[in-house]
mmCIF file with all atom_site columns, C-alpha atoms in Angstrom:
data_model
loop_
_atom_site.group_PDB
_atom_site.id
_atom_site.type_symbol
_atom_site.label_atom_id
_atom_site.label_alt_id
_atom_site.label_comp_id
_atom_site.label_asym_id
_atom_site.label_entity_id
_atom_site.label_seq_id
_atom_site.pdbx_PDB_ins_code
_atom_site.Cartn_x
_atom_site.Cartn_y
_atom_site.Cartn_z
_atom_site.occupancy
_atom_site.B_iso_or_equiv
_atom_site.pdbx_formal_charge
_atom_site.auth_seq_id
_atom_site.auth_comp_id
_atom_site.auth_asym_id
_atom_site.auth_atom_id
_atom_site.pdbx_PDB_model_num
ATOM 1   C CA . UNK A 1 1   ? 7.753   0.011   18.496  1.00 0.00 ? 18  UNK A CA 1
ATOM 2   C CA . UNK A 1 2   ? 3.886   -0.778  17.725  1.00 0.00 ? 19  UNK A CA 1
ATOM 3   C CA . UNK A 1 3   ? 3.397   -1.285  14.296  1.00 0.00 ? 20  UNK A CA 1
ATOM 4   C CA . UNK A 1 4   ? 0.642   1.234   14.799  1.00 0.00 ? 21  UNK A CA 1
ATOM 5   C CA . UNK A 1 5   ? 3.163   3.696   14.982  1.00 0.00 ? 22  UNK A CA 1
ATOM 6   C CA . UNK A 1 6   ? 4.623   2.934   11.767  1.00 0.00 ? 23  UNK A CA 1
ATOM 7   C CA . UNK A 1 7   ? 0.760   3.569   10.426  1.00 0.00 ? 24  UNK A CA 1
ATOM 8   C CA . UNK A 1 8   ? -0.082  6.756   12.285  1.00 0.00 ? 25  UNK A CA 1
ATOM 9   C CA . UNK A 1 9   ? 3.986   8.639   12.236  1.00 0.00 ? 26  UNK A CA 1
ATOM 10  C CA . UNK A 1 10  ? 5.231   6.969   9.212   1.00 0.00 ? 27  UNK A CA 1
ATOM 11  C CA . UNK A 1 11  ? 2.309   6.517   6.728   1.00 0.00 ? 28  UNK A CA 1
ATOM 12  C CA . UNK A 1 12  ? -0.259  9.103   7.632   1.00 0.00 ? 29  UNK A CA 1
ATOM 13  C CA . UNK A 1 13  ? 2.111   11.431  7.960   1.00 0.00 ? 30  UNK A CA 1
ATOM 14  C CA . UNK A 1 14  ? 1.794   14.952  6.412   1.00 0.00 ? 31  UNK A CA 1
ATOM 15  C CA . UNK A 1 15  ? 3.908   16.292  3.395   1.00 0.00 ? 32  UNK A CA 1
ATOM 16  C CA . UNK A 1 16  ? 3.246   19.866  2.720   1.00 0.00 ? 33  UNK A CA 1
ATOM 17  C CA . UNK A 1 17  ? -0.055  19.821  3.835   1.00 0.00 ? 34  UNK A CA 1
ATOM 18  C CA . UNK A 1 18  ? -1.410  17.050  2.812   1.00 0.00 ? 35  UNK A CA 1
ATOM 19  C CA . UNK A 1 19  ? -1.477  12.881  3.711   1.00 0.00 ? 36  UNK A CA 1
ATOM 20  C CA . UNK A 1 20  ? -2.743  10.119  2.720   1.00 0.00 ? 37  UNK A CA 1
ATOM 21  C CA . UNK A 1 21  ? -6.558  9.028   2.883   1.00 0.00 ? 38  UNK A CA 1
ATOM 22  C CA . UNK A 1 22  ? -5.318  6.027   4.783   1.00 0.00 ? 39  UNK A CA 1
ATOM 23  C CA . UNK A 1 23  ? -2.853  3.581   5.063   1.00 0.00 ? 40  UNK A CA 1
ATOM 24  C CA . UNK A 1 24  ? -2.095  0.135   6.363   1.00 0.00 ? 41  UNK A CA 1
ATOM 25  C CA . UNK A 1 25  ? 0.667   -2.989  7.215   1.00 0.00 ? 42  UNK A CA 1
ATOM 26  C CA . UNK A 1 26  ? -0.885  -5.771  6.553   1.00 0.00 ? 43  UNK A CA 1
ATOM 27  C CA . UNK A 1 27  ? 0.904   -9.376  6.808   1.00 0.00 ? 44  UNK A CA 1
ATOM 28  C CA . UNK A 1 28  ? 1.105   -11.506 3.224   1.00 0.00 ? 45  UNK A CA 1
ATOM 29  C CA . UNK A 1 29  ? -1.043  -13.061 4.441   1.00 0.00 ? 46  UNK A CA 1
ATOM 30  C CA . UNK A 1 30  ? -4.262  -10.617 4.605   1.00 0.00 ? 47  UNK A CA 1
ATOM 31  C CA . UNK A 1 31  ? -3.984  -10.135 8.208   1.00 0.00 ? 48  UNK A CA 1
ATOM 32  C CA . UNK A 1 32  ? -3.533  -6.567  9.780   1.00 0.00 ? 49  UNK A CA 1
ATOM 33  C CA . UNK A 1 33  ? -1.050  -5.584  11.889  1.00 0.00 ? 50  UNK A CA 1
ATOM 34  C CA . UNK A 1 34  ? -2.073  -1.953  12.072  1.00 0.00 ? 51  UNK A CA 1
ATOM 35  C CA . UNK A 1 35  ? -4.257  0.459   9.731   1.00 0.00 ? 52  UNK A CA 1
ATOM 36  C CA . UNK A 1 36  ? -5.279  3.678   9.769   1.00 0.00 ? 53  UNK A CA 1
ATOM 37  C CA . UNK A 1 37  ? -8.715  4.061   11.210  1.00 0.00 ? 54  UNK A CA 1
ATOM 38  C CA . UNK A 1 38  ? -10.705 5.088   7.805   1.00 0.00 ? 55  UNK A CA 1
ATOM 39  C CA . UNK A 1 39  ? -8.870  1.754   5.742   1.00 0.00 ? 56  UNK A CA 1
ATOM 40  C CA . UNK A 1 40  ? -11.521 0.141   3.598   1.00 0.00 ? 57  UNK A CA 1
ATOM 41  C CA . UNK A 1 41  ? -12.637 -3.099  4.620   1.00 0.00 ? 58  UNK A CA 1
ATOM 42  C CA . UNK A 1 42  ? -11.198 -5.623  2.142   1.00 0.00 ? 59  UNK A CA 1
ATOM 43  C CA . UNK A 1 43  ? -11.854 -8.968  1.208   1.00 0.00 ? 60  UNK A CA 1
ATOM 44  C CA . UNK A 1 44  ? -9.109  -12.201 1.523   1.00 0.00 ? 61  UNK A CA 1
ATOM 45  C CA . UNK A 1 45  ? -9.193  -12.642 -1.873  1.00 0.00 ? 62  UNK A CA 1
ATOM 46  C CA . UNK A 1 46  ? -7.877  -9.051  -2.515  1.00 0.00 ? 63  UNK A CA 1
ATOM 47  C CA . UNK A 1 47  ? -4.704  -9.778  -0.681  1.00 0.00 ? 64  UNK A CA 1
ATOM 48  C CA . UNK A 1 48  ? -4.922  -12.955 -2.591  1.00 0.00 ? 65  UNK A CA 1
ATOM 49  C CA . UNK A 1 49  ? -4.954  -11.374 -6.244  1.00 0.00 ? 66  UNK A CA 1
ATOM 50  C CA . UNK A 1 50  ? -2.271  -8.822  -4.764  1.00 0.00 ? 67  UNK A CA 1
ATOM 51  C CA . UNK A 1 51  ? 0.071   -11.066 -4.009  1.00 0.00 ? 68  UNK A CA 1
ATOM 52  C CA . UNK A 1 52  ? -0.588  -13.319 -6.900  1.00 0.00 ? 69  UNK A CA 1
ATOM 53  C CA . UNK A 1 53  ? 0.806   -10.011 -9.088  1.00 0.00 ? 70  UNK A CA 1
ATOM 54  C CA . UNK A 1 54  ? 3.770   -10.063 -6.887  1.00 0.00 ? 71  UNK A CA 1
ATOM 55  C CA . UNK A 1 55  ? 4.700   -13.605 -7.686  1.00 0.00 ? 72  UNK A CA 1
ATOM 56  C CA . UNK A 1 56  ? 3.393   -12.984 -11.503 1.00 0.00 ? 73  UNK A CA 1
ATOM 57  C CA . UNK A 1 57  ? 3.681   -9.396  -12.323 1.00 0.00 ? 74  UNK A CA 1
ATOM 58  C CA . UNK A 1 58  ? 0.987   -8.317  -14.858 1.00 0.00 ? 75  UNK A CA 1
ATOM 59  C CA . UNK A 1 59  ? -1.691  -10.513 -13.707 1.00 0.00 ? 76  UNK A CA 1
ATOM 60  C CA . UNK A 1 60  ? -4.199  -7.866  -12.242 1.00 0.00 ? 77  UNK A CA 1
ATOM 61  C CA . UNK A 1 61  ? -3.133  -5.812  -15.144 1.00 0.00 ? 78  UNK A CA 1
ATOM 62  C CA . UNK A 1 62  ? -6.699  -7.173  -16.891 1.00 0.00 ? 79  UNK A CA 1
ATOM 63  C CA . UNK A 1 63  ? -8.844  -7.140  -14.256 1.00 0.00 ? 80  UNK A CA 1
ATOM 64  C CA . UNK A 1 64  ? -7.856  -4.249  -12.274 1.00 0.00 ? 81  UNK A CA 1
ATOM 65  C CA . UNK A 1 65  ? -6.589  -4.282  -8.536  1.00 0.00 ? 82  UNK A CA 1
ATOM 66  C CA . UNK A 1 66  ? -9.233  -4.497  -6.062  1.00 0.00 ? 83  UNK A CA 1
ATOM 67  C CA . UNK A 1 67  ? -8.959  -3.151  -2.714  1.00 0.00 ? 84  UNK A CA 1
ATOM 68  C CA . UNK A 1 68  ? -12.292 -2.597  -0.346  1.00 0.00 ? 85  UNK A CA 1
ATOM 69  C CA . UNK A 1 69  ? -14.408 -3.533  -3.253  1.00 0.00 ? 86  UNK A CA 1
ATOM 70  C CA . UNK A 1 70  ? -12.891 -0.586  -5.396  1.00 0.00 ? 87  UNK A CA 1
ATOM 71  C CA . UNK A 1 71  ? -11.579 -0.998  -8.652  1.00 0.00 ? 88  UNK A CA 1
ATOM 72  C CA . UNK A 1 72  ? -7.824  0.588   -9.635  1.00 0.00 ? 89  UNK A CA 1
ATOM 73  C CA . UNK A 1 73  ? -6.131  0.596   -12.841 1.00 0.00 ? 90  UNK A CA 1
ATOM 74  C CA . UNK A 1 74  ? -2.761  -0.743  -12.765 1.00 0.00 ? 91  UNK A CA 1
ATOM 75  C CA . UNK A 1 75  ? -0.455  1.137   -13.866 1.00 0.00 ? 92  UNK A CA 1
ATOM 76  C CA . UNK A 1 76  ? 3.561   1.176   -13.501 1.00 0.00 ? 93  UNK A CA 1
ATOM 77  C CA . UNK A 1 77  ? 5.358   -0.619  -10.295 1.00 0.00 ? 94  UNK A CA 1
ATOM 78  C CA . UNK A 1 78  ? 8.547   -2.541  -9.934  1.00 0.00 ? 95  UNK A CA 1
ATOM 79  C CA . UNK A 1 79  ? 7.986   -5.775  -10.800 1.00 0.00 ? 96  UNK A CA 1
ATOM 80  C CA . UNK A 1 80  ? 7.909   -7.952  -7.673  1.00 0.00 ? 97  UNK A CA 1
ATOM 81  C CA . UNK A 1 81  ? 8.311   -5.205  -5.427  1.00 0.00 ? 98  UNK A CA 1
ATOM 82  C CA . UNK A 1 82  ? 5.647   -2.436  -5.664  1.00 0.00 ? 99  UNK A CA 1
ATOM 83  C CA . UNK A 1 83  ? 2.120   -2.318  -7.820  1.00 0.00 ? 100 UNK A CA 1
ATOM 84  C CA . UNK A 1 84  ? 0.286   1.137   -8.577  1.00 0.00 ? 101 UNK A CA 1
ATOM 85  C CA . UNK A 1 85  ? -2.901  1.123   -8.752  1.00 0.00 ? 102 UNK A CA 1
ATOM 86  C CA . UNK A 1 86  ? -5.266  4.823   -10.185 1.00 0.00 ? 103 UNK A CA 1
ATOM 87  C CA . UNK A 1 87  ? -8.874  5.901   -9.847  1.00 0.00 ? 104 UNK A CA 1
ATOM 88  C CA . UNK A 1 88  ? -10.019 9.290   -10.656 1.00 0.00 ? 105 UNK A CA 1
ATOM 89  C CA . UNK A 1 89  ? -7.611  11.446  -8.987  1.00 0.00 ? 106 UNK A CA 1
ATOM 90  C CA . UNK A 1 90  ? -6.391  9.266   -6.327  1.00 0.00 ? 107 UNK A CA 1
ATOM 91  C CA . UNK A 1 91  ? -4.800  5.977   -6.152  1.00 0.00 ? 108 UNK A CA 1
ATOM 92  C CA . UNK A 1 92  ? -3.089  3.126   -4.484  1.00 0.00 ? 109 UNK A CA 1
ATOM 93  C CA . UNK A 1 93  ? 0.847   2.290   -3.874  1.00 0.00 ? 110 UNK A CA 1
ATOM 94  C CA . UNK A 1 94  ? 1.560   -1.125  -2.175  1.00 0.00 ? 111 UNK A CA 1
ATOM 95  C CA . UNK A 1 95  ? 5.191   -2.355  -1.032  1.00 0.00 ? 112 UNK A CA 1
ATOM 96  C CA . UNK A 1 96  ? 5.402   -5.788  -0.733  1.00 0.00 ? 113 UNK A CA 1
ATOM 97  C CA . UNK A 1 97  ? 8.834   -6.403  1.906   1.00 0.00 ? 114 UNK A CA 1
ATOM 98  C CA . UNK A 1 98  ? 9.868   -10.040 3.258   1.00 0.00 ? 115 UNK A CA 1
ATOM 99  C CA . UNK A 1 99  ? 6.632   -10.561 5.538   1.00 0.00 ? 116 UNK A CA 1
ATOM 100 C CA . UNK A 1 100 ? 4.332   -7.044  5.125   1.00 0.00 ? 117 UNK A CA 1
ATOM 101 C CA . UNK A 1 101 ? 2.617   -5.510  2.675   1.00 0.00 ? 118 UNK A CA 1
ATOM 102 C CA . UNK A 1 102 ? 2.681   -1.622  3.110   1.00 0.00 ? 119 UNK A CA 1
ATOM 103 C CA . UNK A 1 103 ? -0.461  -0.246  1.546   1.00 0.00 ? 120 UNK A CA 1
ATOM 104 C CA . UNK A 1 104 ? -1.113  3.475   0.704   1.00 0.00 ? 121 UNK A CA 1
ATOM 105 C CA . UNK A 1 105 ? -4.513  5.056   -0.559  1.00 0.00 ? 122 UNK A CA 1
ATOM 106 C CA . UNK A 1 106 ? -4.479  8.682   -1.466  1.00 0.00 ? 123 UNK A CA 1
ATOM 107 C CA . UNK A 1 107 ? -6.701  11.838  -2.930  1.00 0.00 ? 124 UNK A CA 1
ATOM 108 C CA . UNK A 1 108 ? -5.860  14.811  -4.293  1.00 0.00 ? 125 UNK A CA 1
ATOM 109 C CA . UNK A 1 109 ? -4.054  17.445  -3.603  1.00 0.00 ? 126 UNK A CA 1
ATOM 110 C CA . UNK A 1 110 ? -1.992  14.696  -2.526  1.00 0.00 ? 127 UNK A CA 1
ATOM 111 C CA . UNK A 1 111 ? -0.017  13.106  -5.788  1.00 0.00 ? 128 UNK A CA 1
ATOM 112 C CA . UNK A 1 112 ? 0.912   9.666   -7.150  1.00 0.00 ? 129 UNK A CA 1
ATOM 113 C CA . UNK A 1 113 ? 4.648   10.537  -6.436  1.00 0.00 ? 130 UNK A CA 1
ATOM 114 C CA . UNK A 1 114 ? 4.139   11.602  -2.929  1.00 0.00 ? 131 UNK A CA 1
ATOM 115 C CA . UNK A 1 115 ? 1.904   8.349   -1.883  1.00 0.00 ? 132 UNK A CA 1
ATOM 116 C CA . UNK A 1 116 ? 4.666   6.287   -3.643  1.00 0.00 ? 133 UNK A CA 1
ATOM 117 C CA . UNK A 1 117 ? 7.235   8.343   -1.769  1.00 0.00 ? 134 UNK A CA 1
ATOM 118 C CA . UNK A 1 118 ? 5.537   7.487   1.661   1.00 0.00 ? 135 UNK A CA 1
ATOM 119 C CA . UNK A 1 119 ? 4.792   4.136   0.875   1.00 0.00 ? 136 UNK A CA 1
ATOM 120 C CA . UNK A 1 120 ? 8.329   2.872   -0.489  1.00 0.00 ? 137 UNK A CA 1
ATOM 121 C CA . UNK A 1 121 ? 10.217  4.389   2.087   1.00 0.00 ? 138 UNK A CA 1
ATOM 122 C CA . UNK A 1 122 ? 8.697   2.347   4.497   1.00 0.00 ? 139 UNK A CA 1
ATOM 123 C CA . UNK A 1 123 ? 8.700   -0.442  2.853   1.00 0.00 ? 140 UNK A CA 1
ATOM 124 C CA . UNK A 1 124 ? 12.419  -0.053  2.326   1.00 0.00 ? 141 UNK A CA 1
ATOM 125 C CA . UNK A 1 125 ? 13.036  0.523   5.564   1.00 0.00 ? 142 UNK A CA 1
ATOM 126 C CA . UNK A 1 126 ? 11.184  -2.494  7.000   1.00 0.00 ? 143 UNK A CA 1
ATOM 127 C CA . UNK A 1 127 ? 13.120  -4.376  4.203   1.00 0.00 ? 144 UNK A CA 1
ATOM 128 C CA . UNK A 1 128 ? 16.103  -3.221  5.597   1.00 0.00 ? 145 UNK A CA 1
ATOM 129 C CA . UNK A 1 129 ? 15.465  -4.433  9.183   1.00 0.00 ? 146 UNK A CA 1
ATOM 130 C CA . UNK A 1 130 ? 14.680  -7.675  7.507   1.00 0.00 ? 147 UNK A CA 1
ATOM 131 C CA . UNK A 1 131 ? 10.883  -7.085  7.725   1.00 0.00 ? 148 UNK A CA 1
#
């Protein structure tokens, strides 16, 4: 299966109604294996920071998480496995697994829970098939 698929079936799926504002996989190291058409350009060093939090949890916690060139408060994730990220009334979830990171960006009526629903499962999944 395409990784697009995982994007378009998996991530921008819909869940009563409503989905995300786009999603993508990218690979730890910044590249993209599939995204959803409307995913923000981003810079390297935003995948850099990212996955500097992963391997030190708490260090965007100060700056903020940057994604496209917009500016999320971090708020609660698991430690080494998922960071949160708020603005306004949307947000950011991203799953790091062993080579991906699975990247969710959502508005309302969609909610926090529901992006971080989306999100992990995928990123459990992909963990699971040693992804």
């Amino acid at each position: 299966m395409s990784w697009q698929v995982y994007v378009d079936d998996h991530l921008m799926c819909e869940i009563e109604g409503n989905q995300l504002t786009s999603a993508a996989i990218l690979g730890q190291d910044g590249s993209v294996w599939a995204a959803s058409a409307n995913f923000p350009q981003f810079k390297p060093e935003e995948i850099t920071g990212i996955m500097n939090d992963f391997d030190e949890p708490g260090t965007l916690a100060p700056t903020g998480l940057y994604l496209g060139g917009t500016k999320y408060m971090v708020i609660q994730g698991e430690p080494g496995q998922a960071i949160r990220g708020k603005k306004g009334s949307g947000g950011v979830t991203i799953k790091k697994t062993g080579q991906a990171l699975v990247i969710g960006i959502y508005d309302e009526p969609l909610t926090a829970g529901q992006c971080n629903m989306i999100v992990e499962r995928l990123g459990d999944y992909l963990i699971d098939q040693g992804l």
